[in-house]
């Protein structure tokens, strides 16, 4: 008879094996083929950890098993791409922590064919995860060099259902709205009204909110069929600040 270990022990064993895999990947491998294998194994282990932390949406987990996060970080951070932490992407900005990407994606309730707006393209990783789930993605980045490199990388990797542009996301993207979901990956002090205006009835906005230096809260804002808004506080988070329009 096979003895099934109690759930917390199974989880601990899974986490220990994931940590080991990540450590092996971080050590680097001899040739490119080995390296690709190690990166893939590390990516699966990363998603196991995210699942163990409570993310349950299978579409989110599947997308994160498929998107090569190591292609969205600078070369010097490639071997650390599957640790569960944010990493620098230049210009004082970061690619978000994978667990937070998963939590925000799950919370936004992404389904194939949905029209989704992302504010803060950064590396393009979150946009790639949304695209891998079959969403029609519109993403805006304030810093031109990041906007350009993310768009090029998304195209190179074949994420055709992403439209990226350089601009200030504070105003949303009215020409393309309304959206089924809006994901904001930089923190404003208050929720920008254009972003709730551009939500469809039944739509979901996932956004970190908080002043510079203050504790930010990740919020889920839902819009009812009658247009009224409801707000739920998820967890405390730390994002780069969202730059507001001048004046
Ligand atoms: N989603 C990104 C993480 C981005 S970090 C990823 O997957 O890599 C947040 C990004 O928001 C930064 O690149 C920053 O330049 C951008 N940003 C800040 N304020 C903005 C604004 N008002 N409009 C658009 N982008 C903004």
PDB file of C-alpha atoms and ligand atoms in Angstrom:
ATOM      1  CA  UNK A   1       0.000   0.000   0.000  1.00  0.00           C
ATOM      2  CA  UNK A   2       1.313   3.464  -0.904  1.00  0.00           C
ATOM      3  CA  UNK A   3       1.389   5.823   2.055  1.00  0.00           C
ATOM      4  CA  UNK A   4       0.342   9.305   1.077  1.00  0.00           C
ATOM      5  CA  UNK A   5       2.179  11.987   3.030  1.00  0.00           C
ATOM      6  CA  UNK A   6       0.013  14.662   4.681  1.00  0.00           C
ATOM      7  CA  UNK A   7      -0.496  17.738   2.509  1.00  0.00           C
ATOM      8  CA  UNK A   8       1.918  20.114   4.341  1.00  0.00           C
ATOM      9  CA  UNK A   9       4.696  17.524   4.022  1.00  0.00           C
ATOM     10  CA  UNK A  10       4.029  16.973   0.325  1.00  0.00           C
ATOM     11  CA  UNK A  11       4.151  20.714  -0.172  1.00  0.00           C
ATOM     12  CA  UNK A  12       7.430  20.988   1.771  1.00  0.00           C
ATOM     13  CA  UNK A  13       8.962  18.196  -0.329  1.00  0.00           C
ATOM     14  CA  UNK A  14       7.853  19.923  -3.518  1.00  0.00           C
ATOM     15  CA  UNK A  15       9.312  23.236  -2.373  1.00  0.00           C
ATOM     16  CA  UNK A  16      12.617  21.591  -1.372  1.00  0.00           C
ATOM     17  CA  UNK A  17      12.929  19.963  -4.786  1.00  0.00           C
ATOM     18  CA  UNK A  18      12.030  23.220  -6.526  1.00  0.00           C
ATOM     19  CA  UNK A  19      14.697  25.102  -4.532  1.00  0.00           C
ATOM     20  CA  UNK A  20      17.265  22.481  -5.527  1.00  0.00           C
ATOM     21  CA  UNK A  21      16.329  22.781  -9.204  1.00  0.00           C
ATOM     22  CA  UNK A  22      16.579  26.559  -9.045  1.00  0.00           C
ATOM     23  CA  UNK A  23      20.003  26.319  -7.393  1.00  0.00           C
ATOM     24  CA  UNK A  24      21.202  23.917 -10.123  1.00  0.00           C
ATOM     25  CA  UNK A  25      19.933  26.225 -12.854  1.00  0.00           C
ATOM     26  CA  UNK A  26      21.643  29.176 -11.193  1.00  0.00           C
ATOM     27  CA  UNK A  27      24.960  27.303 -11.331  1.00  0.00           C
ATOM     28  CA  UNK A  28      24.789  27.293 -15.117  1.00  0.00           C
ATOM     29  CA  UNK A  29      25.303  24.321 -17.424  1.00  0.00           C
ATOM     30  CA  UNK A  30      27.922  23.303 -19.946  1.00  0.00           C
ATOM     31  CA  UNK A  31      26.169  23.852 -23.282  1.00  0.00           C
ATOM     32  CA  UNK A  32      23.172  25.676 -24.679  1.00  0.00           C
ATOM     33  CA  UNK A  33      20.971  22.564 -24.883  1.00  0.00           C
ATOM     34  CA  UNK A  34      21.660  21.704 -21.239  1.00  0.00           C
ATOM     35  CA  UNK A  35      21.071  25.308 -20.325  1.00  0.00           C
ATOM     36  CA  UNK A  36      17.698  25.431 -22.097  1.00  0.00           C
ATOM     37  CA  UNK A  37      16.688  22.198 -20.305  1.00  0.00           C
ATOM     38  CA  UNK A  38      17.779  23.606 -16.946  1.00  0.00           C
ATOM     39  CA  UNK A  39      15.865  26.833 -17.585  1.00  0.00           C
ATOM     40  CA  UNK A  40      12.718  24.896 -18.510  1.00  0.00           C
ATOM     41  CA  UNK A  41      13.015  22.713 -15.400  1.00  0.00           C
ATOM     42  CA  UNK A  42      13.583  25.796 -13.252  1.00  0.00           C
ATOM     43  CA  UNK A  43      10.525  27.454 -14.807  1.00  0.00           C
ATOM     44  CA  UNK A  44       8.307  24.465 -13.946  1.00  0.00           C
ATOM     45  CA  UNK A  45       9.727  24.510 -10.401  1.00  0.00           C
ATOM     46  CA  UNK A  46       8.980  28.233 -10.120  1.00  0.00           C
ATOM     47  CA  UNK A  47       5.356  27.614 -11.072  1.00  0.00           C
ATOM     48  CA  UNK A  48       5.162  24.738  -8.532  1.00  0.00           C
ATOM     49  CA  UNK A  49       6.184  27.235  -5.848  1.00  0.00           C
ATOM     50  CA  UNK A  50       3.565  29.716  -7.038  1.00  0.00           C
ATOM     51  CA  UNK A  51       0.910  26.992  -6.916  1.00  0.00           C
ATOM     52  CA  UNK A  52       2.068  25.997  -3.422  1.00  0.00           C
ATOM     53  CA  UNK A  53       1.580  29.638  -2.376  1.00  0.00           C
ATOM     54  CA  UNK A  54      -2.081  29.377  -3.345  1.00  0.00           C
ATOM     55  CA  UNK A  55      -2.539  30.408  -6.975  1.00  0.00           C
ATOM     56  CA  UNK A  56      -5.082  27.948  -8.372  1.00  0.00           C
ATOM     57  CA  UNK A  57      -6.138  29.256 -11.806  1.00  0.00           C
ATOM     58  CA  UNK A  58      -4.909  26.564 -14.197  1.00  0.00           C
ATOM     59  CA  UNK A  59      -4.822  28.928 -17.208  1.00  0.00           C
ATOM     60  CA  UNK A  60      -2.515  31.320 -15.310  1.00  0.00           C
ATOM     61  CA  UNK A  61      -0.232  28.504 -14.151  1.00  0.00           C
ATOM     62  CA  UNK A  62      -0.112  26.976 -17.642  1.00  0.00           C
ATOM     63  CA  UNK A  63       0.786  30.315 -19.237  1.00  0.00           C
ATOM     64  CA  UNK A  64       3.574  30.856 -16.710  1.00  0.00           C
ATOM     65  CA  UNK A  65       4.930  27.378 -17.474  1.00  0.00           C
ATOM     66  CA  UNK A  66       5.136  28.387 -21.134  1.00  0.00           C
ATOM     67  CA  UNK A  67       6.496  31.960 -21.131  1.00  0.00           C
ATOM     68  CA  UNK A  68      10.333  32.108 -21.078  1.00  0.00           C
ATOM     69  CA  UNK A  69      10.892  34.704 -18.334  1.00  0.00           C
ATOM     70  CA  UNK A  70      14.660  34.445 -18.966  1.00  0.00           C
ATOM     71  CA  UNK A  71      14.065  36.131 -22.339  1.00  0.00           C
ATOM     72  CA  UNK A  72      12.647  39.207 -20.564  1.00  0.00           C
ATOM     73  CA  UNK A  73      15.545  39.927 -18.185  1.00  0.00           C
ATOM     74  CA  UNK A  74      18.974  41.408 -19.003  1.00  0.00           C
ATOM     75  CA  UNK A  75      21.570  38.714 -19.933  1.00  0.00           C
ATOM     76  CA  UNK A  76      23.385  39.052 -16.607  1.00  0.00           C
ATOM     77  CA  UNK A  77      20.202  37.988 -14.747  1.00  0.00           C
ATOM     78  CA  UNK A  78      19.273  35.073 -17.042  1.00  0.00           C
ATOM     79  CA  UNK A  79      20.326  32.411 -14.552  1.00  0.00           C
ATOM     80  CA  UNK A  80      18.231  34.074 -11.845  1.00  0.00           C
ATOM     81  CA  UNK A  81      15.111  34.419 -14.000  1.00  0.00           C
ATOM     82  CA  UNK A  82      13.224  31.611 -12.236  1.00  0.00           C
ATOM     83  CA  UNK A  83      13.743  32.696  -8.671  1.00  0.00           C
ATOM     84  CA  UNK A  84      10.589  34.204  -7.180  1.00  0.00           C
ATOM     85  CA  UNK A  85      11.859  37.760  -7.037  1.00  0.00           C
ATOM     86  CA  UNK A  86      11.727  41.005  -9.019  1.00  0.00           C
ATOM     87  CA  UNK A  87      14.868  41.781 -11.073  1.00  0.00           C
ATOM     88  CA  UNK A  88      16.276  45.028 -12.497  1.00  0.00           C
ATOM     89  CA  UNK A  89      15.514  45.718 -16.167  1.00  0.00           C
ATOM     90  CA  UNK A  90      17.356  49.058 -16.406  1.00  0.00           C
ATOM     91  CA  UNK A  91      16.150  52.677 -16.092  1.00  0.00           C
ATOM     92  CA  UNK A  92      15.458  52.051 -12.353  1.00  0.00           C
ATOM     93  CA  UNK A  93      12.589  49.706 -13.235  1.00  0.00           C
ATOM     94  CA  UNK A  94      11.991  46.037 -12.431  1.00  0.00           C
ATOM     95  CA  UNK A  95      10.297  42.963 -13.856  1.00  0.00           C
ATOM     96  CA  UNK A  96       7.739  42.003 -11.191  1.00  0.00           C
ATOM     97  CA  UNK A  97       8.043  39.044  -8.827  1.00  0.00           C
ATOM     98  CA  UNK A  98       6.554  35.947 -10.548  1.00  0.00           C
ATOM     99  CA  UNK A  99       4.168  35.193  -7.657  1.00  0.00           C
ATOM    100  CA  UNK A 100       2.728  38.706  -7.928  1.00  0.00           C
ATOM    101  CA  UNK A 101       2.355  38.360 -11.720  1.00  0.00           C
ATOM    102  CA  UNK A 102       0.466  35.091 -11.131  1.00  0.00           C
ATOM    103  CA  UNK A 103      -1.726  36.554  -8.391  1.00  0.00           C
ATOM    104  CA  UNK A 104      -2.624  39.620 -10.477  1.00  0.00           C
ATOM    105  CA  UNK A 105      -3.339  37.522 -13.568  1.00  0.00           C
ATOM    106  CA  UNK A 106      -5.518  35.069 -11.640  1.00  0.00           C
ATOM    107  CA  UNK A 107      -7.361  37.909  -9.923  1.00  0.00           C
ATOM    108  CA  UNK A 108      -8.044  39.633 -13.252  1.00  0.00           C
ATOM    109  CA  UNK A 109      -9.931  36.487 -14.368  1.00  0.00           C
ATOM    110  CA  UNK A 110      -8.333  36.326 -17.838  1.00  0.00           C
ATOM    111  CA  UNK A 111     -10.064  34.128 -20.436  1.00  0.00           C
ATOM    112  CA  UNK A 112      -9.303  33.639 -24.145  1.00  0.00           C
ATOM    113  CA  UNK A 113     -10.547  36.448 -26.357  1.00  0.00           C
ATOM    114  CA  UNK A 114     -10.778  39.017 -23.563  1.00  0.00           C
ATOM    115  CA  UNK A 115      -9.600  42.533 -24.279  1.00  0.00           C
ATOM    116  CA  UNK A 116      -6.998  43.388 -21.635  1.00  0.00           C
ATOM    117  CA  UNK A 117      -5.131  46.620 -20.924  1.00  0.00           C
ATOM    118  CA  UNK A 118      -1.792  46.623 -19.116  1.00  0.00           C
ATOM    119  CA  UNK A 119      -0.203  49.816 -17.793  1.00  0.00           C
ATOM    120  CA  UNK A 120       3.590  49.549 -17.393  1.00  0.00           C
ATOM    121  CA  UNK A 121       4.897  47.186 -20.098  1.00  0.00           C
ATOM    122  CA  UNK A 122       8.405  47.165 -18.575  1.00  0.00           C
ATOM    123  CA  UNK A 123      10.110  44.038 -19.886  1.00  0.00           C
ATOM    124  CA  UNK A 124       6.961  42.766 -21.639  1.00  0.00           C
ATOM    125  CA  UNK A 125       6.756  39.634 -19.441  1.00  0.00           C
ATOM    126  CA  UNK A 126       3.290  40.266 -17.962  1.00  0.00           C
ATOM    127  CA  UNK A 127       1.997  41.103 -21.455  1.00  0.00           C
ATOM    128  CA  UNK A 128       3.428  37.801 -22.729  1.00  0.00           C
ATOM    129  CA  UNK A 129       1.661  35.867 -19.947  1.00  0.00           C
ATOM    130  CA  UNK A 130      -1.655  37.531 -20.841  1.00  0.00           C
ATOM    131  CA  UNK A 131      -1.064  36.849 -24.548  1.00  0.00           C
ATOM    132  CA  UNK A 132      -0.245  33.194 -23.823  1.00  0.00           C
ATOM    133  CA  UNK A 133      -3.694  32.939 -22.200  1.00  0.00           C
ATOM    134  CA  UNK A 134      -5.307  34.000 -25.477  1.00  0.00           C
ATOM    135  CA  UNK A 135      -6.193  37.554 -24.449  1.00  0.00           C
ATOM    136  CA  UNK A 136      -6.046  40.475 -26.855  1.00  0.00           C
ATOM    137  CA  UNK A 137      -3.478  42.604 -25.045  1.00  0.00           C
ATOM    138  CA  UNK A 138      -2.913  46.368 -25.179  1.00  0.00           C
ATOM    139  CA  UNK A 139       0.063  47.583 -23.182  1.00  0.00           C
ATOM    140  CA  UNK A 140       1.482  51.062 -22.537  1.00  0.00           C
ATOM    141  CA  UNK A 141       4.958  52.001 -21.295  1.00  0.00           C
ATOM    142  CA  UNK A 142       6.092  55.482 -20.301  1.00  0.00           C
ATOM    143  CA  UNK A 143       9.833  55.027 -20.915  1.00  0.00           C
ATOM    144  CA  UNK A 144      10.541  54.922 -24.630  1.00  0.00           C
ATOM    145  CA  UNK A 145      13.602  52.594 -24.601  1.00  0.00           C
ATOM    146  CA  UNK A 146      11.666  50.000 -22.539  1.00  0.00           C
ATOM    147  CA  UNK A 147       8.587  50.370 -24.764  1.00  0.00           C
ATOM    148  CA  UNK A 148      10.730  49.775 -27.854  1.00  0.00           C
ATOM    149  CA  UNK A 149      12.698  46.820 -26.517  1.00  0.00           C
ATOM    150  CA  UNK A 150       9.642  45.098 -25.002  1.00  0.00           C
ATOM    151  CA  UNK A 151       7.691  45.435 -28.261  1.00  0.00           C
ATOM    152  CA  UNK A 152      10.629  44.005 -30.219  1.00  0.00           C
ATOM    153  CA  UNK A 153      11.061  41.092 -27.810  1.00  0.00           C
ATOM    154  CA  UNK A 154       7.321  40.245 -27.796  1.00  0.00           C
ATOM    155  CA  UNK A 155       7.341  40.241 -31.611  1.00  0.00           C
ATOM    156  CA  UNK A 156      10.528  38.170 -31.788  1.00  0.00           C
ATOM    157  CA  UNK A 157       9.030  35.529 -29.479  1.00  0.00           C
ATOM    158  CA  UNK A 158       5.851  35.403 -31.576  1.00  0.00           C
ATOM    159  CA  UNK A 159       3.301  37.035 -29.234  1.00  0.00           C
ATOM    160  CA  UNK A 160       1.221  38.419 -32.087  1.00  0.00           C
ATOM    161  CA  UNK A 161      -1.833  39.329 -30.001  1.00  0.00           C
ATOM    162  CA  UNK A 162      -0.057  42.164 -28.146  1.00  0.00           C
ATOM    163  CA  UNK A 163      -0.244  45.801 -29.228  1.00  0.00           C
ATOM    164  CA  UNK A 164       2.369  47.876 -27.391  1.00  0.00           C
ATOM    165  CA  UNK A 165       2.799  51.607 -27.384  1.00  0.00           C
ATOM    166  CA  UNK A 166       4.896  54.265 -25.741  1.00  0.00           C
ATOM    167  CA  UNK A 167       2.892  56.762 -23.687  1.00  0.00           C
ATOM    168  CA  UNK A 168       1.499  57.727 -20.298  1.00  0.00           C
ATOM    169  CA  UNK A 169      -0.898  55.022 -19.123  1.00  0.00           C
ATOM    170  CA  UNK A 170      -2.569  57.358 -16.627  1.00  0.00           C
ATOM    171  CA  UNK A 171      -5.168  58.146 -19.314  1.00  0.00           C
ATOM    172  CA  UNK A 172      -5.646  54.494 -20.274  1.00  0.00           C
ATOM    173  CA  UNK A 173      -6.216  53.724 -23.965  1.00  0.00           C
ATOM    174  CA  UNK A 174      -9.657  55.207 -24.750  1.00  0.00           C
ATOM    175  CA  UNK A 175      -9.504  54.385 -28.483  1.00  0.00           C
ATOM    176  CA  UNK A 176      -9.280  50.660 -27.651  1.00  0.00           C
ATOM    177  CA  UNK A 177     -11.539  50.516 -24.574  1.00  0.00           C
ATOM    178  CA  UNK A 178     -13.660  49.342 -22.929  1.00  0.00           C
ATOM    179  CA  UNK A 179     -11.660  46.430 -21.542  1.00  0.00           C
ATOM    180  CA  UNK A 180     -12.643  43.185 -19.801  1.00  0.00           C
ATOM    181  CA  UNK A 181      -9.643  43.590 -17.510  1.00  0.00           C
ATOM    182  CA  UNK A 182      -7.014  46.195 -16.668  1.00  0.00           C
ATOM    183  CA  UNK A 183      -3.734  45.269 -14.938  1.00  0.00           C
ATOM    184  CA  UNK A 184      -1.567  48.096 -13.613  1.00  0.00           C
ATOM    185  CA  UNK A 185       2.047  47.234 -12.744  1.00  0.00           C
ATOM    186  CA  UNK A 186       3.196  50.584 -11.333  1.00  0.00           C
ATOM    187  CA  UNK A 187       1.636  52.183  -8.250  1.00  0.00           C
ATOM    188  CA  UNK A 188      -0.309  55.468  -8.422  1.00  0.00           C
ATOM    189  CA  UNK A 189      -1.323  57.335  -5.258  1.00  0.00           C
ATOM    190  CA  UNK A 190      -4.992  57.148  -6.260  1.00  0.00           C
ATOM    191  CA  UNK A 191      -6.850  55.044  -8.807  1.00  0.00           C
ATOM    192  CA  UNK A 192      -6.795  56.942 -12.127  1.00  0.00           C
ATOM    193  CA  UNK A 193     -10.456  57.559 -13.082  1.00  0.00           C
ATOM    194  CA  UNK A 194      -9.873  56.835 -16.811  1.00  0.00           C
ATOM    195  CA  UNK A 195      -8.964  53.259 -15.914  1.00  0.00           C
ATOM    196  CA  UNK A 196     -12.282  52.527 -14.187  1.00  0.00           C
ATOM    197  CA  UNK A 197     -14.119  54.468 -16.927  1.00  0.00           C
ATOM    198  CA  UNK A 198     -12.572  52.150 -19.510  1.00  0.00           C
ATOM    199  CA  UNK A 199     -13.721  48.953 -17.739  1.00  0.00           C
ATOM    200  CA  UNK A 200     -16.644  47.035 -19.239  1.00  0.00           C
ATOM    201  CA  UNK A 201     -19.575  46.187 -16.943  1.00  0.00           C
ATOM    202  CA  UNK A 202     -18.397  43.001 -15.202  1.00  0.00           C
ATOM    203  CA  UNK A 203     -14.793  44.076 -15.803  1.00  0.00           C
ATOM    204  CA  UNK A 204     -11.938  43.814 -13.291  1.00  0.00           C
ATOM    205  CA  UNK A 205      -9.120  46.249 -12.502  1.00  0.00           C
ATOM    206  CA  UNK A 206      -6.109  44.953 -10.544  1.00  0.00           C
ATOM    207  CA  UNK A 207      -3.923  47.783  -9.290  1.00  0.00           C
ATOM    208  CA  UNK A 208      -1.346  48.567  -6.566  1.00  0.00           C
ATOM    209  CA  UNK A 209      -2.175  51.867  -4.843  1.00  0.00           C
ATOM    210  CA  UNK A 210      -0.095  53.885  -2.367  1.00  0.00           C
ATOM    211  CA  UNK A 211       2.030  56.974  -1.939  1.00  0.00           C
ATOM    212  CA  UNK A 212       5.772  57.030  -2.619  1.00  0.00           C
ATOM    213  CA  UNK A 213       7.499  55.412   0.364  1.00  0.00           C
ATOM    214  CA  UNK A 214       4.150  54.308   1.856  1.00  0.00           C
ATOM    215  CA  UNK A 215       2.821  50.761   2.047  1.00  0.00           C
ATOM    216  CA  UNK A 216       0.966  50.009  -1.158  1.00  0.00           C
ATOM    217  CA  UNK A 217      -2.082  47.750  -1.277  1.00  0.00           C
ATOM    218  CA  UNK A 218      -2.953  45.564  -4.211  1.00  0.00           C
ATOM    219  CA  UNK A 219      -6.623  46.228  -4.989  1.00  0.00           C
ATOM    220  CA  UNK A 220      -9.247  44.476  -7.062  1.00  0.00           C
ATOM    221  CA  UNK A 221     -11.863  46.880  -8.405  1.00  0.00           C
ATOM    222  CA  UNK A 222     -14.889  45.262 -10.038  1.00  0.00           C
ATOM    223  CA  UNK A 223     -17.524  47.024 -12.082  1.00  0.00           C
ATOM    224  CA  UNK A 224     -21.134  45.803 -11.800  1.00  0.00           C
ATOM    225  CA  UNK A 225     -23.581  45.465 -14.662  1.00  0.00           C
ATOM    226  CA  UNK A 226     -25.058  48.814 -13.524  1.00  0.00           C
ATOM    227  CA  UNK A 227     -21.626  50.480 -13.550  1.00  0.00           C
ATOM    228  CA  UNK A 228     -21.108  50.677  -9.788  1.00  0.00           C
ATOM    229  CA  UNK A 229     -17.590  49.939  -8.488  1.00  0.00           C
ATOM    230  CA  UNK A 230     -16.572  47.599  -5.667  1.00  0.00           C
ATOM    231  CA  UNK A 231     -13.179  47.431  -4.063  1.00  0.00           C
ATOM    232  CA  UNK A 232     -11.348  44.564  -2.373  1.00  0.00           C
ATOM    233  CA  UNK A 233      -7.926  44.828  -0.703  1.00  0.00           C
ATOM    234  CA  UNK A 234      -5.739  41.833  -1.586  1.00  0.00           C
ATOM    235  CA  UNK A 235      -2.232  42.085  -0.067  1.00  0.00           C
ATOM    236  CA  UNK A 236       0.457  44.686   0.698  1.00  0.00           C
ATOM    237  CA  UNK A 237       2.889  45.013  -2.226  1.00  0.00           C
ATOM    238  CA  UNK A 238       5.869  47.065  -3.397  1.00  0.00           C
ATOM    239  CA  UNK A 239       5.792  48.388  -6.972  1.00  0.00           C
ATOM    240  CA  UNK A 240       7.697  51.177  -8.695  1.00  0.00           C
ATOM    241  CA  UNK A 241       5.667  54.426  -8.632  1.00  0.00           C
ATOM    242  CA  UNK A 242       3.333  55.211 -11.510  1.00  0.00           C
ATOM    243  CA  UNK A 243       4.339  58.553 -13.025  1.00  0.00           C
ATOM    244  CA  UNK A 244       1.415  60.873 -13.296  1.00  0.00           C
ATOM    245  CA  UNK A 245       0.914  63.333 -16.135  1.00  0.00           C
ATOM    246  CA  UNK A 246       2.687  66.674 -15.716  1.00  0.00           C
ATOM    247  CA  UNK A 247       0.530  69.494 -14.283  1.00  0.00           C
TER     248      UNK A 247
HETATM  249  N1  LIG B   1       4.774  44.659 -16.170  1.00  0.00           N
HETATM  250  C1  LIG B   1       6.226  44.807 -16.182  1.00  0.00           C
HETATM  251  C2  LIG B   1       6.757  45.358 -14.875  1.00  0.00           C
HETATM  252  C3  LIG B   1       6.892  46.783 -15.036  1.00  0.00           C
HETATM  253  S1  LIG B   1       7.622  47.785 -13.831  1.00  0.00           S
HETATM  254  C4  LIG B   1       6.908  43.536 -16.571  1.00  0.00           C
HETATM  255  O1  LIG B   1       6.231  42.513 -16.738  1.00  0.00           O
HETATM  256  O2  LIG B   1       8.142  43.573 -16.744  1.00  0.00           O
HETATM  257  C5  LIG B   1       6.559  49.179 -14.057  1.00  0.00           C
HETATM  258  C6  LIG B   1       6.681  49.896 -15.366  1.00  0.00           C
HETATM  259  O3  LIG B   1       5.696  50.915 -15.374  1.00  0.00           O
HETATM  260  C7  LIG B   1       8.022  50.583 -15.596  1.00  0.00           C
HETATM  261  O4  LIG B   1       8.604  50.125 -16.774  1.00  0.00           O
HETATM  262  C8  LIG B   1       7.651  52.065 -15.660  1.00  0.00           C
HETATM  263  O5  LIG B   1       8.435  52.801 -16.584  1.00  0.00           O
HETATM  264  C9  LIG B   1       6.192  52.004 -16.108  1.00  0.00           C
HETATM  265  N2  LIG B   1       5.398  53.199 -15.793  1.00  0.00           N
HETATM  266  C10 LIG B   1       5.453  54.012 -14.710  1.00  0.00           C
HETATM  267  N3  LIG B   1       4.538  54.988 -14.795  1.00  0.00           N
HETATM  268  C11 LIG B   1       3.878  54.803 -15.965  1.00  0.00           C
HETATM  269  C12 LIG B   1       2.832  55.491 -16.623  1.00  0.00           C
HETATM  270  N4  LIG B   1       2.272  56.571 -16.091  1.00  0.00           N
HETATM  271  N5  LIG B   1       2.406  55.020 -17.819  1.00  0.00           N
HETATM  272  C13 LIG B   1       2.971  53.914 -18.370  1.00  0.00           C
HETATM  273  N6  LIG B   1       3.964  53.222 -17.799  1.00  0.00           N
HETATM  274  C14 LIG B   1       4.423  53.651 -16.611  1.00  0.00           C
END
